[in-house]
């Protein structure tokens, strides 16, 4: 498992809702890390699972 971090904007249904949000996750791939981070955002900010959240910035491999 690798550690990935995200620090960038968050979009909800193509509308900017947060200029900067940062978090980290452990995942086997960058694709899974993006999925984990999206899920984290939804749970921490009380969004229903059907909400389309987009993290357009780069996901960085920490280690």
PDB file of C-alpha atoms in Angstrom, residues 11-59:
ATOM      1  CA  UNK A  11     -16.352  20.343  -7.331  1.00  0.00           C
ATOM      2  CA  UNK A  12     -19.890  19.139  -6.685  1.00  0.00           C
ATOM      3  CA  UNK A  13     -21.882  18.547  -9.878  1.00  0.00           C
ATOM      4  CA  UNK A  14     -19.415  20.766 -11.843  1.00  0.00           C
ATOM      5  CA  UNK A  15     -19.768  23.638  -9.347  1.00  0.00           C
ATOM      6  CA  UNK A  16     -16.787  24.743  -7.242  1.00  0.00           C
ATOM      7  CA  UNK A  17     -17.687  24.259  -3.573  1.00  0.00           C
ATOM      8  CA  UNK A  18     -14.249  24.444  -1.958  1.00  0.00           C
ATOM      9  CA  UNK A  19     -11.135  26.259  -3.180  1.00  0.00           C
ATOM     10  CA  UNK A  20      -8.731  24.094  -1.238  1.00  0.00           C
ATOM     11  CA  UNK A  21      -9.175  20.804   0.568  1.00  0.00           C
ATOM     12  CA  UNK A  22      -6.392  18.468   1.640  1.00  0.00           C
ATOM     13  CA  UNK A  23      -6.320  14.907   2.889  1.00  0.00           C
ATOM     14  CA  UNK A  24      -4.311  11.690   2.688  1.00  0.00           C
ATOM     15  CA  UNK A  25      -5.157   8.036   2.160  1.00  0.00           C
ATOM     16  CA  UNK A  26      -3.540   4.623   1.772  1.00  0.00           C
ATOM     17  CA  UNK A  27      -4.264   2.743  -1.454  1.00  0.00           C
ATOM     18  CA  UNK A  28      -2.685   0.305  -3.907  1.00  0.00           C
ATOM     19  CA  UNK A  29      -3.127   2.663  -6.893  1.00  0.00           C
ATOM     20  CA  UNK A  30      -3.760   6.320  -7.733  1.00  0.00           C
ATOM     21  CA  UNK A  31      -7.229   5.457  -9.079  1.00  0.00           C
ATOM     22  CA  UNK A  32      -8.233   3.812  -5.809  1.00  0.00           C
ATOM     23  CA  UNK A  33      -6.704   6.712  -3.854  1.00  0.00           C
ATOM     24  CA  UNK A  34      -8.902   9.191  -5.773  1.00  0.00           C
ATOM     25  CA  UNK A  35     -11.941   7.046  -4.981  1.00  0.00           C
ATOM     26  CA  UNK A  36     -10.991   6.884  -1.291  1.00  0.00           C
ATOM     27  CA  UNK A  37     -10.455  10.643  -1.095  1.00  0.00           C
ATOM     28  CA  UNK A  38     -13.802  11.329  -2.760  1.00  0.00           C
ATOM     29  CA  UNK A  39     -15.487   9.031  -0.236  1.00  0.00           C
ATOM     30  CA  UNK A  40     -13.660  10.782   2.630  1.00  0.00           C
ATOM     31  CA  UNK A  41     -14.893  14.164   1.445  1.00  0.00           C
ATOM     32  CA  UNK A  42     -18.485  12.941   1.172  1.00  0.00           C
ATOM     33  CA  UNK A  43     -18.521  11.463   4.672  1.00  0.00           C
ATOM     34  CA  UNK A  44     -16.759  14.402   6.359  1.00  0.00           C
ATOM     35  CA  UNK A  45     -18.995  16.991   4.687  1.00  0.00           C
ATOM     36  CA  UNK A  46     -22.337  15.142   5.007  1.00  0.00           C
ATOM     37  CA  UNK A  47     -22.944  14.435   1.320  1.00  0.00           C
ATOM     38  CA  UNK A  48     -25.122  11.535   0.174  1.00  0.00           C
ATOM     39  CA  UNK A  49     -23.348   8.759  -1.783  1.00  0.00           C
ATOM     40  CA  UNK A  50     -25.067   9.743  -5.046  1.00  0.00           C
ATOM     41  CA  UNK A  51     -23.486  13.223  -4.970  1.00  0.00           C
ATOM     42  CA  UNK A  52     -20.961  13.624  -7.788  1.00  0.00           C
ATOM     43  CA  UNK A  53     -17.775  14.974  -6.220  1.00  0.00           C
ATOM     44  CA  UNK A  54     -14.788  15.735  -8.460  1.00  0.00           C
ATOM     45  CA  UNK A  55     -11.197  16.263  -7.321  1.00  0.00           C
ATOM     46  CA  UNK A  56      -9.566  17.773 -10.431  1.00  0.00           C
ATOM     47  CA  UNK A  57      -6.127  18.448  -8.946  1.00  0.00           C
ATOM     48  CA  UNK A  58      -3.187  16.053  -8.925  1.00  0.00           C
ATOM     49  CA  UNK A  59      -2.930  13.232  -6.413  1.00  0.00           C
TER      50      UNK A  59
END
